[in-house]
Amino acid sequence: LEKWLKNLQNIMKKRTIFIGDIHGCYLEFKQLLAKCAVTPEDRVIVLGDMINKGPDSRGVVEYIREHRFEALMGNHEYGFIKYLKGHLRDENRFSTFSSVKEQLGIHWKEWLTYFEELPLFIEDRDFMAVHGGLVPDLHPRDVPAKILTRIRTWDGKGENLHNPKDPAWYELYRGQKLVVFGHWAQRGLVVENRVVGLDTGCVYGGKLSAFVLPEGKIVQIDAKKAYISIK
Ligand SMILES: [Mn+2]
């Protein structure tokens, strides 16, 4: 990563700050932005899973919209859209989603539009940002949402996206662009050649993490507490 960063530092003008899975951890989110000394000149990209499980999903998404941060579709936003439309089959997730809907109040339909418009990936000259990850040798525009938002491991077919016997998707990545992703709290911080993973399980009592370009610096805030237990 270091060689790549050195090259980038010469050409990248705008500071870009990527933020891992927030899951309603509003206080930690605000602290992390302060620690990164974010200004209106910066580009901020939230990697998805902004909502659900944690204490203040509404606070998080309102802050993101007010400050015109960019945000990606995570599997929790994707599931929440289905829930709001009455299409969700996984009843285990109803209780936390109903609390998010309650927080959003009477304007939930307007929020539905916001969530539906979230991009599945953001591609820049210098990087690719995605919530789950990439399928080897495919551009994300050619990969379905349910894979882009949920992939952890790759079996060659996309049947099982989380199998400890299969390699992590990023071990198979051969592209030239830096990929920044979230979604894998059990794996935690990943900093390897051309991949940076930022889900460090804040909502489970871990940390909330940011990656700052062009410096290539990781910035973290400890969770106040474990808001929910990890499965
Ligand atoms: Mn996720």
mmCIF file of N, CA, C and O in Angstrom, residues 128-228:
data_model
loop_
_atom_site.group_PDB
_atom_site.id
_atom_site.type_symbol
_atom_site.label_atom_id
_atom_site.label_comp_id
_atom_site.label_asym_id
_atom_site.label_seq_id
_atom_site.Cartn_x
_atom_site.Cartn_y
_atom_site.Cartn_z
ATOM 1 N N MET A 128 -12.047 2.493 -5.466
ATOM 2 C CA MET A 128 -13.404 1.948 -5.573
ATOM 3 C C MET A 128 -13.891 1.752 -4.142
ATOM 4 O O MET A 128 -13.162 1.197 -3.312
ATOM 5 N N ALA A 129 -15.098 2.225 -3.845
ATOM 6 C CA ALA A 129 -15.677 2.013 -2.515
ATOM 7 C C ALA A 129 -16.921 1.147 -2.673
ATOM 8 O O ALA A 129 -17.730 1.363 -3.580
ATOM 9 N N VAL A 130 -17.068 0.149 -1.804
ATOM 10 C CA VAL A 130 -18.195 -0.796 -1.883
ATOM 11 C C VAL A 130 -18.452 -1.318 -0.472
ATOM 12 O O VAL A 130 -17.526 -1.415 0.330
ATOM 13 N N HIS A 131 -19.695 -1.663 -0.150
ATOM 14 C CA HIS A 131 -19.965 -2.096 1.231
ATOM 15 C C HIS A 131 -19.357 -3.468 1.537
ATOM 16 O O HIS A 131 -18.591 -3.627 2.488
ATOM 17 N N GLY A 132 -19.713 -4.484 0.755
ATOM 18 C CA GLY A 132 -19.226 -5.844 1.032
ATOM 19 C C GLY A 132 -17.888 -6.114 0.361
ATOM 20 O O GLY A 132 -16.891 -6.377 1.028
ATOM 21 N N GLY A 133 -17.900 -6.049 -0.944
ATOM 22 C CA GLY A 133 -16.670 -6.299 -1.685
ATOM 23 C C GLY A 133 -16.959 -6.563 -3.144
ATOM 24 O O GLY A 133 -18.082 -6.366 -3.614
ATOM 25 N N LEU A 134 -15.924 -7.001 -3.863
ATOM 26 C CA LEU A 134 -16.017 -7.217 -5.302
ATOM 27 C C LEU A 134 -15.908 -8.699 -5.623
ATOM 28 O O LEU A 134 -15.289 -9.458 -4.889
ATOM 29 N N VAL A 135 -16.521 -9.081 -6.734
ATOM 30 C CA VAL A 135 -16.345 -10.432 -7.266
ATOM 31 C C VAL A 135 -15.116 -10.387 -8.175
ATOM 32 O O VAL A 135 -14.985 -9.480 -8.998
ATOM 33 N N PRO A 136 -14.197 -11.358 -8.023
ATOM 34 C CA PRO A 136 -12.963 -11.335 -8.807
ATOM 35 C C PRO A 136 -13.227 -11.150 -10.300
ATOM 36 O O PRO A 136 -14.099 -11.816 -10.862
ATOM 37 N N ASP A 137 -12.491 -10.243 -10.897
ATOM 38 C CA ASP A 137 -12.502 -10.015 -12.353
ATOM 39 C C ASP A 137 -13.814 -9.462 -12.908
ATOM 40 O O ASP A 137 -13.989 -9.408 -14.115
ATOM 41 N N LEU A 138 -14.733 -9.057 -12.054
ATOM 42 C CA LEU A 138 -15.963 -8.424 -12.561
ATOM 43 C C LEU A 138 -16.039 -6.979 -12.072
ATOM 44 O O LEU A 138 -15.694 -6.679 -10.929
ATOM 45 N N HIS A 139 -16.517 -6.103 -12.952
ATOM 46 C CA HIS A 139 -16.805 -4.733 -12.517
ATOM 47 C C HIS A 139 -18.085 -4.769 -11.674
ATOM 48 O O HIS A 139 -19.021 -5.512 -12.012
ATOM 49 N N PRO A 140 -18.153 -3.981 -10.599
ATOM 50 C CA PRO A 140 -19.350 -4.046 -9.752
ATOM 51 C C PRO A 140 -20.656 -3.717 -10.472
ATOM 52 O O PRO A 140 -21.731 -4.128 -10.024
ATOM 53 N N ARG A 141 -20.592 -2.997 -11.590
ATOM 54 C CA ARG A 141 -21.843 -2.715 -12.308
ATOM 55 C C ARG A 141 -22.461 -4.002 -12.866
ATOM 56 O O ARG A 141 -23.651 -4.043 -13.172
ATOM 57 N N ASP A 142 -21.651 -5.051 -12.969
ATOM 58 C CA ASP A 142 -22.131 -6.335 -13.502
ATOM 59 C C ASP A 142 -22.419 -7.363 -12.407
ATOM 60 O O ASP A 142 -22.538 -8.555 -12.689
ATOM 61 N N VAL A 143 -22.505 -6.887 -11.163
ATOM 62 C CA VAL A 143 -22.707 -7.799 -10.026
ATOM 63 C C VAL A 143 -23.974 -7.375 -9.277
ATOM 64 O O VAL A 143 -24.176 -6.182 -9.039
ATOM 65 N N PRO A 144 -24.856 -8.337 -8.914
ATOM 66 C CA PRO A 144 -26.104 -7.960 -8.231
ATOM 67 C C PRO A 144 -25.885 -7.353 -6.854
ATOM 68 O O PRO A 144 -24.895 -7.661 -6.165
ATOM 69 N N ALA A 145 -26.847 -6.505 -6.455
ATOM 70 C CA ALA A 145 -26.782 -5.794 -5.173
ATOM 71 C C ALA A 145 -26.601 -6.748 -4.001
ATOM 72 O O ALA A 145 -25.844 -6.468 -3.070
ATOM 73 N N LYS A 146 -27.290 -7.876 -4.029
ATOM 74 C CA LYS A 146 -27.228 -8.747 -2.853
ATOM 75 C C LYS A 146 -25.842 -9.367 -2.672
ATOM 76 O O LYS A 146 -25.486 -9.777 -1.573
ATOM 77 N N ILE A 147 -25.047 -9.409 -3.740
ATOM 78 C CA ILE A 147 -23.654 -9.874 -3.602
ATOM 79 C C ILE A 147 -22.740 -8.716 -3.189
ATOM 80 O O ILE A 147 -21.956 -8.845 -2.246
ATOM 81 N N LEU A 148 -22.858 -7.579 -3.852
ATOM 82 C CA LEU A 148 -21.983 -6.435 -3.527
ATOM 83 C C LEU A 148 -22.117 -5.996 -2.071
ATOM 84 O O LEU A 148 -21.157 -5.547 -1.459
ATOM 85 N N THR A 149 -23.343 -6.112 -1.531
ATOM 86 C CA THR A 149 -23.557 -5.649 -0.159
ATOM 87 C C THR A 149 -23.227 -6.722 0.879
ATOM 88 O O THR A 149 -23.141 -6.403 2.065
ATOM 89 N N ARG A 150 -23.056 -7.995 0.455
ATOM 90 C CA ARG A 150 -22.910 -9.063 1.450
ATOM 91 C C ARG A 150 -21.680 -9.941 1.322
ATOM 92 O O ARG A 150 -21.380 -10.732 2.209
ATOM 93 N N ILE A 151 -20.953 -9.821 0.227
ATOM 94 C CA ILE A 151 -19.832 -10.752 0.003
ATOM 95 C C ILE A 151 -18.748 -10.611 1.077
ATOM 96 O O ILE A 151 -18.388 -9.512 1.485
ATOM 97 N N ARG A 152 -18.289 -11.761 1.566
ATOM 98 C CA ARG A 152 -17.090 -11.803 2.413
ATOM 99 C C ARG A 152 -16.077 -12.773 1.801
ATOM 100 O O ARG A 152 -14.931 -12.450 1.619
ATOM 101 N N THR A 153 -16.587 -13.971 1.476
ATOM 102 C CA THR A 153 -15.711 -14.954 0.839
ATOM 103 C C THR A 153 -16.273 -15.293 -0.536
ATOM 104 O O THR A 153 -17.443 -15.015 -0.827
ATOM 105 N N TRP A 154 -15.418 -15.899 -1.373
ATOM 106 C CA TRP A 154 -15.854 -16.191 -2.741
ATOM 107 C C TRP A 154 -15.637 -17.662 -3.060
ATOM 108 O O TRP A 154 -14.542 -18.196 -2.898
ATOM 109 N N ASP A 155 -16.721 -18.326 -3.506
ATOM 110 C CA ASP A 155 -16.688 -19.757 -3.814
ATOM 111 C C ASP A 155 -16.653 -20.016 -5.323
ATOM 112 O O ASP A 155 -16.792 -21.160 -5.757
ATOM 113 N N GLY A 156 -16.509 -18.952 -6.093
ATOM 114 C CA GLY A 156 -16.486 -19.108 -7.554
ATOM 115 C C GLY A 156 -17.859 -18.992 -8.186
ATOM 116 O O GLY A 156 -17.986 -18.843 -9.394
ATOM 117 N N LYS A 157 -18.927 -19.055 -7.352
ATOM 118 C CA LYS A 157 -20.284 -19.018 -7.894
ATOM 119 C C LYS A 157 -21.190 -17.975 -7.239
ATOM 120 O O LYS A 157 -22.170 -17.544 -7.817
ATOM 121 N N GLY A 158 -20.880 -17.622 -6.007
ATOM 122 C CA GLY A 158 -21.738 -16.683 -5.300
ATOM 123 C C GLY A 158 -22.876 -17.352 -4.569
ATOM 124 O O GLY A 158 -23.850 -16.701 -4.189
ATOM 125 N N GLU A 159 -22.756 -18.660 -4.345
ATOM 126 C CA GLU A 159 -23.814 -19.373 -3.613
ATOM 127 C C GLU A 159 -23.687 -19.159 -2.109
ATOM 128 O O GLU A 159 -24.670 -18.930 -1.418
ATOM 129 N N ASN A 160 -22.465 -19.261 -1.611
ATOM 130 C CA ASN A 160 -22.199 -19.008 -0.191
ATOM 131 C C ASN A 160 -21.173 -17.881 -0.089
ATOM 132 O O ASN A 160 -20.042 -18.019 -0.547
ATOM 133 N N LEU A 161 -21.597 -16.767 0.475
ATOM 134 C CA LEU A 161 -20.731 -15.580 0.508
ATOM 135 C C LEU A 161 -19.997 -15.432 1.834
ATOM 136 O O LEU A 161 -19.324 -14.440 2.069
ATOM 137 N N HIS A 162 -20.187 -16.401 2.715
ATOM 138 C CA HIS A 162 -19.516 -16.337 4.021
ATOM 139 C C HIS A 162 -19.183 -17.752 4.482
ATOM 140 O O HIS A 162 -19.839 -18.314 5.353
ATOM 141 N N ASN A 163 -18.171 -18.313 3.857
ATOM 142 C CA ASN A 163 -17.755 -19.676 4.178
ATOM 143 C C ASN A 163 -16.275 -19.656 4.551
ATOM 144 O O ASN A 163 -15.423 -19.354 3.718
ATOM 145 N N PRO A 164 -15.973 -19.972 5.829
ATOM 146 C CA PRO A 164 -14.573 -19.883 6.269
ATOM 147 C C PRO A 164 -13.615 -20.771 5.472
ATOM 148 O O PRO A 164 -12.415 -20.562 5.505
ATOM 149 N N LYS A 165 -14.168 -21.724 4.706
ATOM 150 C CA LYS A 165 -13.300 -22.588 3.900
ATOM 151 C C LYS A 165 -12.898 -21.932 2.574
ATOM 152 O O LYS A 165 -11.967 -22.380 1.916
ATOM 153 N N ASP A 166 -13.623 -20.878 2.198
ATOM 154 C CA ASP A 166 -13.298 -20.179 0.948
ATOM 155 C C ASP A 166 -12.419 -18.969 1.237
ATOM 156 O O ASP A 166 -12.448 -18.427 2.337
ATOM 157 N N PRO A 167 -11.646 -18.537 0.232
ATOM 158 C CA PRO A 167 -10.809 -17.344 0.440
ATOM 159 C C PRO A 167 -11.649 -16.069 0.553
ATOM 160 O O PRO A 167 -12.743 -15.990 -0.013
ATOM 161 N N ALA A 168 -11.128 -15.100 1.296
ATOM 162 C CA ALA A 168 -11.754 -13.771 1.324
ATOM 163 C C ALA A 168 -11.746 -13.222 -0.099
ATOM 164 O O ALA A 168 -10.803 -13.468 -0.859
ATOM 165 N N TRP A 169 -12.792 -12.489 -0.457
ATOM 166 C CA TRP A 169 -12.879 -11.959 -1.833
ATOM 167 C C TRP A 169 -11.642 -11.141 -2.189
ATOM 168 O O TRP A 169 -11.176 -11.163 -3.322
ATOM 169 N N TYR A 170 -11.098 -10.421 -1.193
ATOM 170 C CA TYR A 170 -9.999 -9.507 -1.509
ATOM 171 C C TYR A 170 -8.674 -10.235 -1.742
ATOM 172 O O TYR A 170 -7.752 -9.671 -2.325
ATOM 173 N N GLU A 171 -8.602 -11.499 -1.306
ATOM 174 C CA GLU A 171 -7.402 -12.283 -1.626
ATOM 175 C C GLU A 171 -7.371 -12.646 -3.107
ATOM 176 O O GLU A 171 -6.329 -12.993 -3.652
ATOM 177 N N LEU A 172 -8.533 -12.554 -3.754
ATOM 178 C CA LEU A 172 -8.622 -12.886 -5.178
ATOM 179 C C LEU A 172 -8.640 -11.637 -6.056
ATOM 180 O O LEU A 172 -8.697 -11.735 -7.283
ATOM 181 N N TYR A 173 -8.598 -10.472 -5.419
ATOM 182 C CA TYR A 173 -8.694 -9.217 -6.169
ATOM 183 C C TYR A 173 -7.397 -8.949 -6.936
ATOM 184 O O TYR A 173 -6.309 -8.973 -6.349
ATOM 185 N N ARG A 174 -7.525 -8.700 -8.238
ATOM 186 C CA ARG A 174 -6.349 -8.467 -9.076
ATOM 187 C C ARG A 174 -6.359 -7.083 -9.722
ATOM 188 O O ARG A 174 -5.534 -6.793 -10.569
ATOM 189 N N GLY A 175 -7.336 -6.255 -9.350
ATOM 190 C CA GLY A 175 -7.450 -4.938 -9.979
ATOM 191 C C GLY A 175 -6.352 -3.989 -9.526
ATOM 192 O O GLY A 175 -5.596 -4.279 -8.604
ATOM 193 N N GLN A 176 -6.274 -2.847 -10.190
ATOM 194 C CA GLN A 176 -5.233 -1.866 -9.885
ATOM 195 C C GLN A 176 -5.697 -0.821 -8.869
ATOM 196 O O GLN A 176 -4.895 -0.218 -8.187
ATOM 197 N N LYS A 177 -7.011 -0.627 -8.810
ATOM 198 C CA LYS A 177 -7.524 0.424 -7.929
ATOM 199 C C LYS A 177 -7.561 -0.020 -6.479
ATOM 200 O O LYS A 177 -7.846 -1.181 -6.193
ATOM 201 N N LEU A 178 -7.335 0.923 -5.590
ATOM 202 C CA LEU A 178 -7.537 0.651 -4.162
ATOM 203 C C LEU A 178 -9.028 0.403 -3.923
ATOM 204 O O LEU A 178 -9.867 1.169 -4.396
ATOM 205 N N VAL A 179 -9.368 -0.645 -3.178
ATOM 206 C CA VAL A 179 -10.766 -0.909 -2.823
ATOM 207 C C VAL A 179 -10.936 -0.681 -1.324
ATOM 208 O O VAL A 179 -10.186 -1.233 -0.519
ATOM 209 N N VAL A 180 -11.914 0.154 -0.970
ATOM 210 C CA VAL A 180 -12.221 0.408 0.436
ATOM 211 C C VAL A 180 -13.606 -0.174 0.716
ATOM 212 O O VAL A 180 -14.552 0.098 -0.028
ATOM 213 N N PHE A 181 -13.718 -0.997 1.762
ATOM 214 C CA PHE A 181 -14.967 -1.718 2.021
ATOM 215 C C PHE A 181 -15.262 -1.782 3.525
ATOM 216 O O PHE A 181 -14.451 -1.385 4.357
ATOM 217 N N GLY A 182 -16.450 -2.308 3.844
ATOM 218 C CA GLY A 182 -16.860 -2.477 5.246
ATOM 219 C C GLY A 182 -17.359 -3.900 5.461
ATOM 220 O O GLY A 182 -16.794 -4.851 4.928
ATOM 221 N N HIS A 183 -18.397 -4.062 6.262
ATOM 222 C CA HIS A 183 -19.206 -5.289 6.330
ATOM 223 C C HIS A 183 -18.620 -6.488 7.074
ATOM 224 O O HIS A 183 -19.343 -7.447 7.319
ATOM 225 N N TRP A 184 -17.345 -6.498 7.430
ATOM 226 C CA TRP A 184 -16.804 -7.742 7.977
ATOM 227 C C TRP A 184 -16.227 -7.486 9.361
ATOM 228 O O TRP A 184 -15.026 -7.490 9.583
ATOM 229 N N ALA A 185 -17.138 -7.283 10.330
ATOM 230 C CA ALA A 185 -16.715 -6.915 11.686
ATOM 231 C C ALA A 185 -15.844 -7.987 12.329
ATOM 232 O O ALA A 185 -14.903 -7.682 13.053
ATOM 233 N N GLN A 186 -16.163 -9.257 12.054
ATOM 234 C CA GLN A 186 -15.353 -10.329 12.661
ATOM 235 C C GLN A 186 -13.919 -10.305 12.158
ATOM 236 O O GLN A 186 -13.001 -10.658 12.883
ATOM 237 N N ARG A 187 -13.741 -9.891 10.939
ATOM 238 C CA ARG A 187 -12.387 -9.784 10.363
ATOM 239 C C ARG A 187 -11.679 -8.537 10.896
ATOM 240 O O ARG A 187 -10.481 -8.525 11.078
ATOM 241 N N GLY A 188 -12.458 -7.491 11.149
ATOM 242 C CA GLY A 188 -11.881 -6.256 11.691
ATOM 243 C C GLY A 188 -11.094 -5.477 10.662
ATOM 244 O O GLY A 188 -11.327 -5.616 9.463
ATOM 245 N N LEU A 189 -10.165 -4.658 11.130
ATOM 246 C CA LEU A 189 -9.405 -3.779 10.246
ATOM 247 C C LEU A 189 -8.552 -4.598 9.279
ATOM 248 O O LEU A 189 -7.818 -5.491 9.688
ATOM 249 N N VAL A 190 -8.690 -4.273 7.978
ATOM 250 C CA VAL A 190 -7.876 -4.923 6.951
ATOM 251 C C VAL A 190 -7.099 -3.834 6.224
ATOM 252 O O VAL A 190 -7.694 -2.898 5.696
ATOM 253 N N VAL A 191 -5.791 -3.909 6.264
ATOM 254 C CA VAL A 191 -4.965 -2.993 5.470
ATOM 255 C C VAL A 191 -3.960 -3.855 4.731
ATOM 256 O O VAL A 191 -3.013 -4.367 5.314
ATOM 257 N N GLU A 192 -4.243 -4.078 3.453
ATOM 258 C CA GLU A 192 -3.348 -4.907 2.649
ATOM 259 C C GLU A 192 -3.069 -4.191 1.349
ATOM 260 O O GLU A 192 -3.544 -3.101 1.111
ATOM 261 N N ASN A 193 -2.304 -4.856 0.497
ATOM 262 C CA ASN A 193 -1.995 -4.288 -0.799
ATOM 263 C C ASN A 193 -3.291 -4.015 -1.569
ATOM 264 O O ASN A 193 -3.995 -4.931 -1.934
ATOM 265 N N ARG A 194 -3.623 -2.748 -1.763
ATOM 266 C CA ARG A 194 -4.801 -2.334 -2.545
ATOM 267 C C ARG A 194 -6.158 -2.659 -1.943
ATOM 268 O O ARG A 194 -7.172 -2.573 -2.621
ATOM 269 N N VAL A 195 -6.244 -3.054 -0.686
ATOM 270 C CA VAL A 195 -7.555 -3.191 -0.038
ATOM 271 C C VAL A 195 -7.499 -2.680 1.397
ATOM 272 O O VAL A 195 -6.541 -2.924 2.122
ATOM 273 N N VAL A 196 -8.569 -1.954 1.761
ATOM 274 C CA VAL A 196 -8.695 -1.464 3.129
ATOM 275 C C VAL A 196 -10.113 -1.787 3.607
ATOM 276 O O VAL A 196 -11.089 -1.365 2.995
ATOM 277 N N GLY A 197 -10.224 -2.560 4.693
ATOM 278 C CA GLY A 197 -11.518 -2.923 5.272
ATOM 279 C C GLY A 197 -11.701 -2.191 6.591
ATOM 280 O O GLY A 197 -10.824 -2.219 7.448
ATOM 281 N N LEU A 198 -12.862 -1.549 6.742
ATOM 282 C CA LEU A 198 -13.031 -0.615 7.860
ATOM 283 C C LEU A 198 -14.132 -0.975 8.842
ATOM 284 O O LEU A 198 -14.454 -0.177 9.715
ATOM 285 N N ASP A 199 -14.760 -2.168 8.725
ATOM 286 C CA ASP A 199 -15.770 -2.504 9.736
ATOM 287 C C ASP A 199 -15.066 -3.094 10.949
ATOM 288 O O ASP A 199 -14.675 -4.263 10.960
ATOM 289 N N THR A 200 -14.918 -2.278 11.974
ATOM 290 C CA THR A 200 -14.236 -2.730 13.189
ATOM 291 C C THR A 200 -15.232 -2.859 14.344
ATOM 292 O O THR A 200 -14.875 -2.714 15.516
ATOM 293 N N GLY A 201 -16.512 -3.133 14.003
ATOM 294 C CA GLY A 201 -17.505 -3.567 14.984
ATOM 295 C C GLY A 201 -17.832 -2.584 16.093
ATOM 296 O O GLY A 201 -18.014 -2.988 17.240
ATOM 297 N N CYS A 202 -17.988 -1.314 15.739
ATOM 298 C CA CYS A 202 -18.313 -0.321 16.777
ATOM 299 C C CYS A 202 -19.561 -0.713 17.564
ATOM 300 O O CYS A 202 -19.575 -0.676 18.791
ATOM 301 N N VAL A 203 -20.611 -1.118 16.861
ATOM 302 C CA VAL A 203 -21.888 -1.409 17.536
ATOM 303 C C VAL A 203 -21.773 -2.609 18.485
ATOM 304 O O VAL A 203 -22.535 -2.742 19.430
ATOM 305 N N TYR A 204 -20.755 -3.456 18.260
ATOM 306 C CA TYR A 204 -20.512 -4.617 19.135
ATOM 307 C C TYR A 204 -19.515 -4.289 20.252
ATOM 308 O O TYR A 204 -19.010 -5.192 20.917
ATOM 309 N N GLY A 205 -19.201 -3.004 20.391
ATOM 310 C CA GLY A 205 -18.245 -2.622 21.433
ATOM 311 C C GLY A 205 -16.816 -2.525 20.945
ATOM 312 O O GLY A 205 -15.888 -2.391 21.747
ATOM 313 N N GLY A 206 -16.624 -2.567 19.622
ATOM 314 C CA GLY A 206 -15.279 -2.437 19.041
ATOM 315 C C GLY A 206 -14.909 -0.985 18.795
ATOM 316 O O GLY A 206 -15.023 -0.157 19.700
ATOM 317 N N LYS A 207 -14.517 -0.682 17.580
ATOM 318 C CA LYS A 207 -14.129 0.688 17.235
ATOM 319 C C LYS A 207 -14.867 1.143 15.980
ATOM 320 O O LYS A 207 -15.298 0.314 15.172
ATOM 321 N N LEU A 208 -14.966 2.459 15.822
ATOM 322 C CA LEU A 208 -15.407 3.029 14.556
ATOM 323 C C LEU A 208 -14.162 3.555 13.853
ATOM 324 O O LEU A 208 -13.358 4.267 14.468
ATOM 325 N N SER A 209 -14.009 3.181 12.574
ATOM 326 C CA SER A 209 -12.752 3.458 11.876
ATOM 327 C C SER A 209 -12.954 4.313 10.638
ATOM 328 O O SER A 209 -13.953 4.183 9.929
ATOM 329 N N ALA A 210 -11.947 5.166 10.388
ATOM 330 C CA ALA A 210 -11.899 5.959 9.166
ATOM 331 C C ALA A 210 -10.563 5.731 8.480
ATOM 332 O O ALA A 210 -9.572 5.394 9.134
ATOM 333 N N PHE A 211 -10.575 5.905 7.166
ATOM 334 C CA PHE A 211 -9.353 5.839 6.365
ATOM 335 C C PHE A 211 -9.274 7.150 5.599
ATOM 336 O O PHE A 211 -10.238 7.556 4.955
ATOM 337 N N VAL A 212 -8.147 7.833 5.721
ATOM 338 C CA VAL A 212 -8.016 9.174 5.168
ATOM 339 C C VAL A 212 -7.013 9.167 4.015
ATOM 340 O O VAL A 212 -5.864 8.751 4.184
ATOM 341 N N LEU A 213 -7.489 9.599 2.854
ATOM 342 C CA LEU A 213 -6.608 9.777 1.691
ATOM 343 C C LEU A 213 -6.385 11.265 1.460
ATOM 344 O O LEU A 213 -7.273 12.054 1.734
ATOM 345 N N PRO A 214 -5.243 11.700 0.941
ATOM 346 C CA PRO A 214 -4.175 10.840 0.437
ATOM 347 C C PRO A 214 -3.143 10.387 1.478
ATOM 348 O O PRO A 214 -2.249 9.621 1.116
ATOM 349 N N GLU A 215 -3.271 10.768 2.743
ATOM 350 C CA GLU A 215 -2.233 10.369 3.709
ATOM 351 C C GLU A 215 -2.169 8.858 3.908
ATOM 352 O O GLU A 215 -1.123 8.314 4.240
ATOM 353 N N GLY A 216 -3.343 8.191 3.772
ATOM 354 C CA GLY A 216 -3.380 6.762 4.003
ATOM 355 C C GLY A 216 -3.401 6.402 5.475
ATOM 356 O O GLY A 216 -2.973 5.335 5.896
ATOM 357 N N LYS A 217 -3.963 7.308 6.252
ATOM 358 C CA LYS A 217 -3.945 7.156 7.708
ATOM 359 C C LYS A 217 -5.255 6.516 8.193
ATOM 360 O O LYS A 217 -6.323 6.817 7.672
ATOM 361 N N ILE A 218 -5.158 5.635 9.201
ATOM 362 C CA ILE A 218 -6.342 5.073 9.854
ATOM 363 C C ILE A 218 -6.601 5.869 11.129
ATOM 364 O O ILE A 218 -5.678 6.121 11.911
ATOM 365 N N VAL A 219 -7.863 6.265 11.326
ATOM 366 C CA VAL A 219 -8.245 6.993 12.547
ATOM 367 C C VAL A 219 -9.378 6.210 13.205
ATOM 368 O O VAL A 219 -10.301 5.763 12.519
ATOM 369 N N GLN A 220 -9.307 6.015 14.525
ATOM 370 C CA GLN A 220 -10.317 5.188 15.200
ATOM 371 C C GLN A 220 -10.828 5.823 16.491
ATOM 372 O O GLN A 220 -10.126 6.575 17.153
ATOM 373 N N ILE A 221 -12.069 5.454 16.817
ATOM 374 C CA ILE A 221 -12.703 5.852 18.081
ATOM 375 C C ILE A 221 -13.218 4.585 18.756
ATOM 376 O O ILE A 221 -13.845 3.745 18.109
ATOM 377 N N ASP A 222 -12.973 4.432 20.039
ATOM 378 C CA ASP A 222 -13.511 3.284 20.781
ATOM 379 C C ASP A 222 -15.011 3.453 20.995
ATOM 380 O O ASP A 222 -15.482 4.557 21.288
ATOM 381 N N ALA A 223 -15.750 2.345 20.867
ATOM 382 C CA ALA A 223 -17.185 2.379 21.176
ATOM 383 C C ALA A 223 -17.384 2.687 22.656
ATOM 384 O O ALA A 223 -16.597 2.256 23.496
ATOM 385 N N LYS A 224 -18.440 3.425 22.964
ATOM 386 C CA LYS A 224 -18.793 3.711 24.357
ATOM 387 C C LYS A 224 -19.103 2.414 25.101
ATOM 388 O O LYS A 224 -18.846 2.282 26.283
ATOM 389 N N LYS A 225 -19.747 1.497 24.360
ATOM 390 C CA LYS A 225 -20.132 0.223 24.961
ATOM 391 C C LYS A 225 -20.540 -0.748 23.838
ATOM 392 O O LYS A 225 -20.613 -0.338 22.672
ATOM 393 N N ALA A 226 -20.817 -1.989 24.204
ATOM 394 C CA ALA A 226 -21.390 -2.917 23.228
ATOM 395 C C ALA A 226 -22.899 -2.688 23.236
ATOM 396 O O ALA A 226 -23.566 -2.896 24.246
ATOM 397 N N TYR A 227 -23.452 -2.232 22.118
ATOM 398 C CA TYR A 227 -24.874 -1.923 22.037
ATOM 399 C C TYR A 227 -25.684 -3.186 21.757
ATOM 400 O O TYR A 227 -26.891 -3.223 21.985
ATOM 401 N N ILE A 228 -25.010 -4.191 21.196
ATOM 402 C CA ILE A 228 -25.667 -5.436 20.814
ATOM 403 C C ILE A 228 -24.566 -6.486 20.770
ATOM 404 O O ILE A 228 -23.399 -6.154 20.608
#
